[in-house]
Short mmCIF file of C-alpha atoms and ligand atoms in Angstrom, two decimals:
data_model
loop_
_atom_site.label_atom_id
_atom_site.label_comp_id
_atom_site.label_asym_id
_atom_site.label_seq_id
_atom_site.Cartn_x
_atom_site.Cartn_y
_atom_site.Cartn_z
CA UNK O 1126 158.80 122.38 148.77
CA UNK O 1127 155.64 120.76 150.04
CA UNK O 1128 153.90 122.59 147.23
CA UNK O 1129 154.92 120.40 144.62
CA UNK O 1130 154.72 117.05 146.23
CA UNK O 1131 152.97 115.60 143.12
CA UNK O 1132 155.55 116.29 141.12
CA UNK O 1133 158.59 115.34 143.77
CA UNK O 1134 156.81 111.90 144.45
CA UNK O 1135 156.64 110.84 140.58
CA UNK O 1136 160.67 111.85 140.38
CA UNK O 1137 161.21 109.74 143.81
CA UNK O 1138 159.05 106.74 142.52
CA UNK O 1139 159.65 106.40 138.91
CA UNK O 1140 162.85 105.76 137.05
CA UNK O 1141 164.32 107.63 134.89
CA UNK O 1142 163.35 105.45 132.14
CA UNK O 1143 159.44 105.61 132.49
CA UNK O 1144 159.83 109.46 133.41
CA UNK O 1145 161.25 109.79 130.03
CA UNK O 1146 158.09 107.57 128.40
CA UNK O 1147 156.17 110.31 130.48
CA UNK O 1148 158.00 112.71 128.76
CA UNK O 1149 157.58 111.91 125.43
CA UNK O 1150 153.92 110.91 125.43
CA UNK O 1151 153.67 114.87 126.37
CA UNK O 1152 155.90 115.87 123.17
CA UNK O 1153 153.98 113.45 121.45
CA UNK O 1154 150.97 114.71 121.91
CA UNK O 1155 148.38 114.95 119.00
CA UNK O 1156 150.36 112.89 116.73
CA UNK O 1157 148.88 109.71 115.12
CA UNK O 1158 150.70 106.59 114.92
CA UNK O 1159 149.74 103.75 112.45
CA UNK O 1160 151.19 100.33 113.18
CA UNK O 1161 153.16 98.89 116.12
CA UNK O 1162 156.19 99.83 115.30
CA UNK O 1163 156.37 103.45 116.56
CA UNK O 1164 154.47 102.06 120.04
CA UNK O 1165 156.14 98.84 120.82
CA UNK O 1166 158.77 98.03 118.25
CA UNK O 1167 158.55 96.32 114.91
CA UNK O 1168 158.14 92.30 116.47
CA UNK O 1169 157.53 91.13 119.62
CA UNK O 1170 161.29 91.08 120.45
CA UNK O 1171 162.29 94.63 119.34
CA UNK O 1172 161.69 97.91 121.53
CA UNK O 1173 161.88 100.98 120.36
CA UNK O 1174 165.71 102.71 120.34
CA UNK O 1175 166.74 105.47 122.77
CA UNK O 1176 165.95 109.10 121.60
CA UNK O 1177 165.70 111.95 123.14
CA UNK O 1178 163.46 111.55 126.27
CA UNK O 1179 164.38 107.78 126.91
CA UNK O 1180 167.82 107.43 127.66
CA UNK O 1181 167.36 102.94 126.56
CA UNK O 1182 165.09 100.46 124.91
CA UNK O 1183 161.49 100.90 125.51
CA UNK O 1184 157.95 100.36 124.49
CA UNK O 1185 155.13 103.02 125.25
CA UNK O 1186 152.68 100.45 125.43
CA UNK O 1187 152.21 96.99 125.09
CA UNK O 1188 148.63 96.84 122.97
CA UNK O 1189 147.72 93.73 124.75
CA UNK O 1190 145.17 95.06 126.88
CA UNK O 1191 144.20 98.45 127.85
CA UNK O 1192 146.62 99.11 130.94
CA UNK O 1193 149.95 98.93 130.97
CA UNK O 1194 151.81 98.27 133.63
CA UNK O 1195 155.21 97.89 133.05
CA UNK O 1196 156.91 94.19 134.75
CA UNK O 1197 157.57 94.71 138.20
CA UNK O 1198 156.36 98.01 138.42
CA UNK O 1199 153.80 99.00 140.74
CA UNK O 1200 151.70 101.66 139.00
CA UNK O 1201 150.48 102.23 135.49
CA UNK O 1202 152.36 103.78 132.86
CA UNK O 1203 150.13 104.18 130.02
CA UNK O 1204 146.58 103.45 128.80
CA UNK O 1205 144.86 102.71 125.46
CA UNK O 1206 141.30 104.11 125.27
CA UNK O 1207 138.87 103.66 122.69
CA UNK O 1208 135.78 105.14 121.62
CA UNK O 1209 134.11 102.06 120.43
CA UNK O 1210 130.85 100.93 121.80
CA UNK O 1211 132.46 97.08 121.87
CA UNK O 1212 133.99 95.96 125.52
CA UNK O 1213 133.97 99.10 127.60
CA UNK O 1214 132.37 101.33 125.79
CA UNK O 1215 133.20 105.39 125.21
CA UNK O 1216 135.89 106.11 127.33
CA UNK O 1217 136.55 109.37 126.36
CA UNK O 1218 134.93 112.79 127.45
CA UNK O 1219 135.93 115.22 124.47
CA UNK O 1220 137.01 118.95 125.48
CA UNK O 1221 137.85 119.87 122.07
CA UNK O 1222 138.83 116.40 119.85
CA UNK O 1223 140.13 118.62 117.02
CA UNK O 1224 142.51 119.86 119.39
CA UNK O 1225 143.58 116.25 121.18
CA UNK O 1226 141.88 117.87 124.28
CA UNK O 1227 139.97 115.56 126.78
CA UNK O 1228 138.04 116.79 129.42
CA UNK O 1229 138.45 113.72 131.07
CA UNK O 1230 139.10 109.61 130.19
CA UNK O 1231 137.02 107.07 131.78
CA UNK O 1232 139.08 104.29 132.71
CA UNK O 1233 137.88 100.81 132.70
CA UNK O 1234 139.52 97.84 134.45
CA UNK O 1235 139.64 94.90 132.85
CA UNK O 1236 136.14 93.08 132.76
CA UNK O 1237 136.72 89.51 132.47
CA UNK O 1238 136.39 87.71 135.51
CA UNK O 1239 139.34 85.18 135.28
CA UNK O 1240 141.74 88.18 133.93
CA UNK O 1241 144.81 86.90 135.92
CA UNK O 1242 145.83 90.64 135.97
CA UNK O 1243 142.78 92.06 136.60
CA UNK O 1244 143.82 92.41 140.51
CA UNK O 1245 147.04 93.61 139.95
CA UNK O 1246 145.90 95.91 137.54
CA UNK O 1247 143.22 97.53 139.28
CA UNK O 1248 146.21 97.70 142.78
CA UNK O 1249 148.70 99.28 140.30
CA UNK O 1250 145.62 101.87 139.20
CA UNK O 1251 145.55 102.85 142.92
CA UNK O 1252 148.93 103.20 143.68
CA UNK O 1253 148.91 105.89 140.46
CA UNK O 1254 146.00 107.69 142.41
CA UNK O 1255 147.47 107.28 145.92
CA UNK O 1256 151.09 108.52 144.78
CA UNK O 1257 150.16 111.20 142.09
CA UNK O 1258 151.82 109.42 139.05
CA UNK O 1259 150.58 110.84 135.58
CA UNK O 1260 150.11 108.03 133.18
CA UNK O 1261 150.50 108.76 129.30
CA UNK O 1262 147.00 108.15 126.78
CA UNK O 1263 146.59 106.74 123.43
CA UNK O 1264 143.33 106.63 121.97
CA UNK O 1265 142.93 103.54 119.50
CA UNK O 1266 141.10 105.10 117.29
CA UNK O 1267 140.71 101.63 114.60
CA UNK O 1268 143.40 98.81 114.54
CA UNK O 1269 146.76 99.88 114.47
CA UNK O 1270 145.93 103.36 114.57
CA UNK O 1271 146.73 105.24 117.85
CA UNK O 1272 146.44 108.53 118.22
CA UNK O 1273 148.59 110.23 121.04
CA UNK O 1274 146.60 112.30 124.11
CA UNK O 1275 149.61 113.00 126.01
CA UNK O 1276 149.11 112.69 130.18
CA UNK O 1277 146.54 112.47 132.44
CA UNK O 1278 145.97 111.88 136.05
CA UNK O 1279 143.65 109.73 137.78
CA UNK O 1280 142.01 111.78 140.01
CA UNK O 1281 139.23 109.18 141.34
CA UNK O 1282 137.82 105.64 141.69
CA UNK O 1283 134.17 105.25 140.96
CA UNK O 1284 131.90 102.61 142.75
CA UNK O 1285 131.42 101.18 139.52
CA UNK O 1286 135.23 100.28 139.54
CA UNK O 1287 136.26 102.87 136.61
CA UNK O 1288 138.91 105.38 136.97
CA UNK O 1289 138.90 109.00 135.96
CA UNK O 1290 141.36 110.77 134.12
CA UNK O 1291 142.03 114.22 134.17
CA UNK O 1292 144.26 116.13 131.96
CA UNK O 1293 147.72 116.73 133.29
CA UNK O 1294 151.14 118.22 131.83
CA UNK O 1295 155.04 117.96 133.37
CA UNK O 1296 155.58 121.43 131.90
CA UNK O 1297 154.80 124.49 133.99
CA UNK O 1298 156.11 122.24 136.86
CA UNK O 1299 157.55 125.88 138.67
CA UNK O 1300 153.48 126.46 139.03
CA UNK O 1301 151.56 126.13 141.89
CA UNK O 1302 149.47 122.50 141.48
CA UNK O 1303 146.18 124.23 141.48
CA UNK O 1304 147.52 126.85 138.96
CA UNK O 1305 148.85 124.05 136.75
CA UNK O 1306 145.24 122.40 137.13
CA UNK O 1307 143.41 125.66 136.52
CA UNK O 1308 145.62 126.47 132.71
CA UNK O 1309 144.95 122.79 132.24
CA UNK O 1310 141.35 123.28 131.75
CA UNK O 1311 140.71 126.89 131.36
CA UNK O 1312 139.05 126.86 128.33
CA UNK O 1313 136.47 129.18 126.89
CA UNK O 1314 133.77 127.11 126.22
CA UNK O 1315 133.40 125.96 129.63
CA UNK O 1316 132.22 128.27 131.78
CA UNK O 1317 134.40 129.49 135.01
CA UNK O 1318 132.17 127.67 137.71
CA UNK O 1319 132.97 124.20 135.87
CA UNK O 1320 136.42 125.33 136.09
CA UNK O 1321 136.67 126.35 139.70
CA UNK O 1322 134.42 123.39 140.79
CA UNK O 1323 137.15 120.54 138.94
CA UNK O 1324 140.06 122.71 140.65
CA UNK O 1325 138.51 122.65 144.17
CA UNK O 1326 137.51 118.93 144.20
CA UNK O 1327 141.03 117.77 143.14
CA UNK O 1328 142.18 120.14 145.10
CA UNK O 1329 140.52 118.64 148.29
CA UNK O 1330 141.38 115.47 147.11
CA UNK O 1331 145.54 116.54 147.42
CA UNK O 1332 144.42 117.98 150.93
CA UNK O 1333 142.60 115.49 152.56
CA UNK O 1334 145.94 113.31 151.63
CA UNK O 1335 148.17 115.53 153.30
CA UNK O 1336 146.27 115.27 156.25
CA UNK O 1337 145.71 111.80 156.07
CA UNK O 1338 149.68 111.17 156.23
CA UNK O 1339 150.08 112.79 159.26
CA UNK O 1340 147.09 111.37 161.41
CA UNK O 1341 144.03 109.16 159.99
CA UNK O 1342 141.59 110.15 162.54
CA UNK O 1343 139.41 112.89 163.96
CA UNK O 1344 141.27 115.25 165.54
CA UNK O 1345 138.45 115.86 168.04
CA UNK O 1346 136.93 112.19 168.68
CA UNK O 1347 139.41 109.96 166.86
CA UNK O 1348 136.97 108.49 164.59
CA UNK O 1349 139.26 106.50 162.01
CA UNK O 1350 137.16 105.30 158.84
CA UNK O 1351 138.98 106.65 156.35
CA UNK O 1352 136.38 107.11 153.60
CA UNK O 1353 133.89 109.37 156.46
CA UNK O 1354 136.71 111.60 157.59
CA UNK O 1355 136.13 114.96 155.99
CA UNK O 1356 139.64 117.16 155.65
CA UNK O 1357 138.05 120.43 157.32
CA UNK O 1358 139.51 123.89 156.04
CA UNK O 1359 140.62 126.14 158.46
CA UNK O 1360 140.08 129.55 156.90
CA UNK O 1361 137.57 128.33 153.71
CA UNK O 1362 138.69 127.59 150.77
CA UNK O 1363 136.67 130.18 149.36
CA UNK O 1364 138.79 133.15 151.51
CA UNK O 1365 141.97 131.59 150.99
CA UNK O 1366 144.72 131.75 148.71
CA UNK O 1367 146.15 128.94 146.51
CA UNK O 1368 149.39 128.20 149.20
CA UNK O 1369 146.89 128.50 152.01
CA UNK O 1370 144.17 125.67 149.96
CA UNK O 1371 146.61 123.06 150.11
CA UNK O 1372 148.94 124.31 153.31
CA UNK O 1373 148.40 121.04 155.56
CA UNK O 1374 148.43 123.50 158.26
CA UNK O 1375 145.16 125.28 157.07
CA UNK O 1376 143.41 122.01 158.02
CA UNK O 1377 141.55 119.90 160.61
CA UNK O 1378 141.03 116.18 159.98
CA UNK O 1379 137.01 115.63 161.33
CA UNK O 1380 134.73 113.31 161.63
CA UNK O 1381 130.93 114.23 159.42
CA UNK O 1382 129.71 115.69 162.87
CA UNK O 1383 132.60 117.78 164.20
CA UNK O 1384 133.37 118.89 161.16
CA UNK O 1385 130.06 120.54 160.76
CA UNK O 1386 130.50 121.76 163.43
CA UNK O 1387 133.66 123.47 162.80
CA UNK O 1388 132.55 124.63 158.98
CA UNK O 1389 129.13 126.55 160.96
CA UNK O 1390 131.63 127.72 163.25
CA UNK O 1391 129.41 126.42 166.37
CA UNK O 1392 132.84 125.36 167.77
CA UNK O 1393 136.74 126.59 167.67
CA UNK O 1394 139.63 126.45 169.28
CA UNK O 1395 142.43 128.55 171.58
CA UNK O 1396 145.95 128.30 170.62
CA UNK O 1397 146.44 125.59 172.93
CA UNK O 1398 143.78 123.46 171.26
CA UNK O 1399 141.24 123.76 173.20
CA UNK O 1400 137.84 123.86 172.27
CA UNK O 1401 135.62 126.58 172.70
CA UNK O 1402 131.47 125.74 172.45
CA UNK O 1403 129.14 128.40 170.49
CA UNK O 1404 126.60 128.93 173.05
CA UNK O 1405 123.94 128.49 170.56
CA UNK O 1406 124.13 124.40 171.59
CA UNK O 1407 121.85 123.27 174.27
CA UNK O 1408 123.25 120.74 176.91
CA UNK O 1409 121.94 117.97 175.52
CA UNK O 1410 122.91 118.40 171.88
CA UNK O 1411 126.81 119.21 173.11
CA UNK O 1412 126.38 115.77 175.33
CA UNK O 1413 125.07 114.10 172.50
CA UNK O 1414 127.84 115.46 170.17
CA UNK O 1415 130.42 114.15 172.60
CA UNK O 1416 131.74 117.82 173.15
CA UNK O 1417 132.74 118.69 176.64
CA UNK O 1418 134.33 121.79 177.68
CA UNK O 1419 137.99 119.27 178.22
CA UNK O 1420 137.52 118.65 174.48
CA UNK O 1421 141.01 119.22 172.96
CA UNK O 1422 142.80 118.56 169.92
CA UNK O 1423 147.06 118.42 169.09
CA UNK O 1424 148.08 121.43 167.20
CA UNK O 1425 151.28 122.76 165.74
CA UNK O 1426 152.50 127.04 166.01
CA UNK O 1427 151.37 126.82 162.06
CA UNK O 1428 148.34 126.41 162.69
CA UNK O 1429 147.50 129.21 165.01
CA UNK O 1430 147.33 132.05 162.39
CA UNK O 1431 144.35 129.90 160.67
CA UNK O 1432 142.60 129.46 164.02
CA UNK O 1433 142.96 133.02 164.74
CA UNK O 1434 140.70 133.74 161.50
CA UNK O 1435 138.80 131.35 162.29
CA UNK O 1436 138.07 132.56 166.03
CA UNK O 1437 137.16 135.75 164.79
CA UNK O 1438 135.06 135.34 160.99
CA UNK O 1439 133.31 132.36 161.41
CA UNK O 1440 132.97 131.30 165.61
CA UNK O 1441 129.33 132.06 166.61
CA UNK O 1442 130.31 133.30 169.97
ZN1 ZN U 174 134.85 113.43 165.56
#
């Protein structure tokens, strides 16, 4: 079941409860709600009543700010963008508005430098990122009037501190990830590169965090910054199938330089793990490299099949 660890984690993590707000932002998708009452209850005390995605009192959002993270609660559950050029400006990327169809939501932490939950906010942002967790959109489109975008999923954390939101759905769940992610934005106006190019970057994003959880450092050198390592494909992405593009197994954990390496193929390895030098390096760059012929790196039986193509389609002998 490894293939559909995005979708096991949120059932692990979340409660029943705020799956079922998850839910029903999905069915609610494309509708327009005027007032508070259908978001958050009538007054400040009510909730909304059970139905039939929540099985007990709720809100879907609170409309204080524009995340919300429920009390206690480690991630986000929903967010309220706008399109206004006040505060944070245009949030959202249009894919086809007549449709409720974003390409992608910009989302903007709290600006205000003495927000008290500005911190915890932004943390709760990156445990949705770090665990997978969809979060359900409303676009306030004028006061008291929210229209419904259904889910996304943050799929990055700019330098500038905003999130971005991709498009996401619970249904199709039986789907590979990356086929979910490709019928989530296959759309004819966009071209196919656009699509392939979105599906391979979060794709390598879901990879490189696969790997990470098993060993955070350079297989070959044990470099450990996080943000440098480079999740390596065995066999390309490019040659391989959807299992094999996000099969842990398929991949090497590498520092910038030995992962170059590896991609040129001016380095492989035997079944053992041994490495095994293209002779098209000198001495000196190999030395300089840190590569010696007692290089070595831990592998698993799994992984020998993807070595194997590698060996023979991409080693420079
Ligand atoms: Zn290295």
């Amino acid at each position: 079941m490894e293939f559909f660890t995005n979708i096991m984690w949120m059932v692990d993590i979340l409660e029943v409860t705020h799956e079922g707000i998850l839910k029903k932002f999905e069915f609610l998708k494309g509708n327009l709600i005027v007032g508070k009452a259908g978001i958050k209850g009538a007054n400040s005390e009510e909730r909304l009543p059970p139905d039939q995605h929540v099985p007990e009192t709720h809100i879907l959002h609170n409309l204080v700010r524009g995340f919300y993270k429920p009390a206690g609660k480690p991630y986000i559950l929903s967010y309220q963008a706008t399109e206004s050029s006040k505060n944070y400006g245009k949030q959202i990327i249009w894919n086809d508005e007549s449709e409720t169809e974003f390409l992608h939501i910009e989302m903007a932490p709290p600006d205000k430098e003495n927000d008290p939950s500005k911190k915890s906010d932004i943390a709760a942002a990156r445990y949705n990122l770090n665990h997978n967790i969809p979060i359900g959109i409303l676009h306030k489109i004028k006061k008291g009037h929210n229209r419904m975008l259904g889910l996304g999923i943050i799929t990055s954390e700019r330098d500038d501190g905003v999130f971005i939101v991709e498009p996401y759905s619970l249904k199709d769940s039986s789907l590979h990830p990356l086929e979910q992610l490709k019928r989530l934005i296959k759309n004819e106006e966009i071209n196919t590169n656009f699509v392939a190019e979105v599906v391979q970057r979060r794709g390598q994003a879901i990879f490189k965090k696969k790997l990470l959880e098993d060993s955070a450092k350079c297989a070959i050198c044990g470099m450990d910054e996080p943000s440098l390592l480079i999740a390596s494909h065995i066999k390309p992405w490019k040659y391989s199938s959807d299992f094999e593009r996000l099969n842990k197994f398929n991949g090497l954990l590498l520092c910038p330089n030995h992962d170059k390496l590896f991609d040129q193929g001016l380095i492989t390895f035997t079944d053992e793990g041994n490495v095994i030098i293209s002779s098209f390096l000198t001495p000196k760059t190999k030395n300089k490299l840190g590569l010696t012929e007692n290089s070595w790196i831990h592998l698993d039986e799994a992984h020998k099949k993807y070595l194997l193509w590698h060996r023979e389609n991409c080693f420079k002998a």
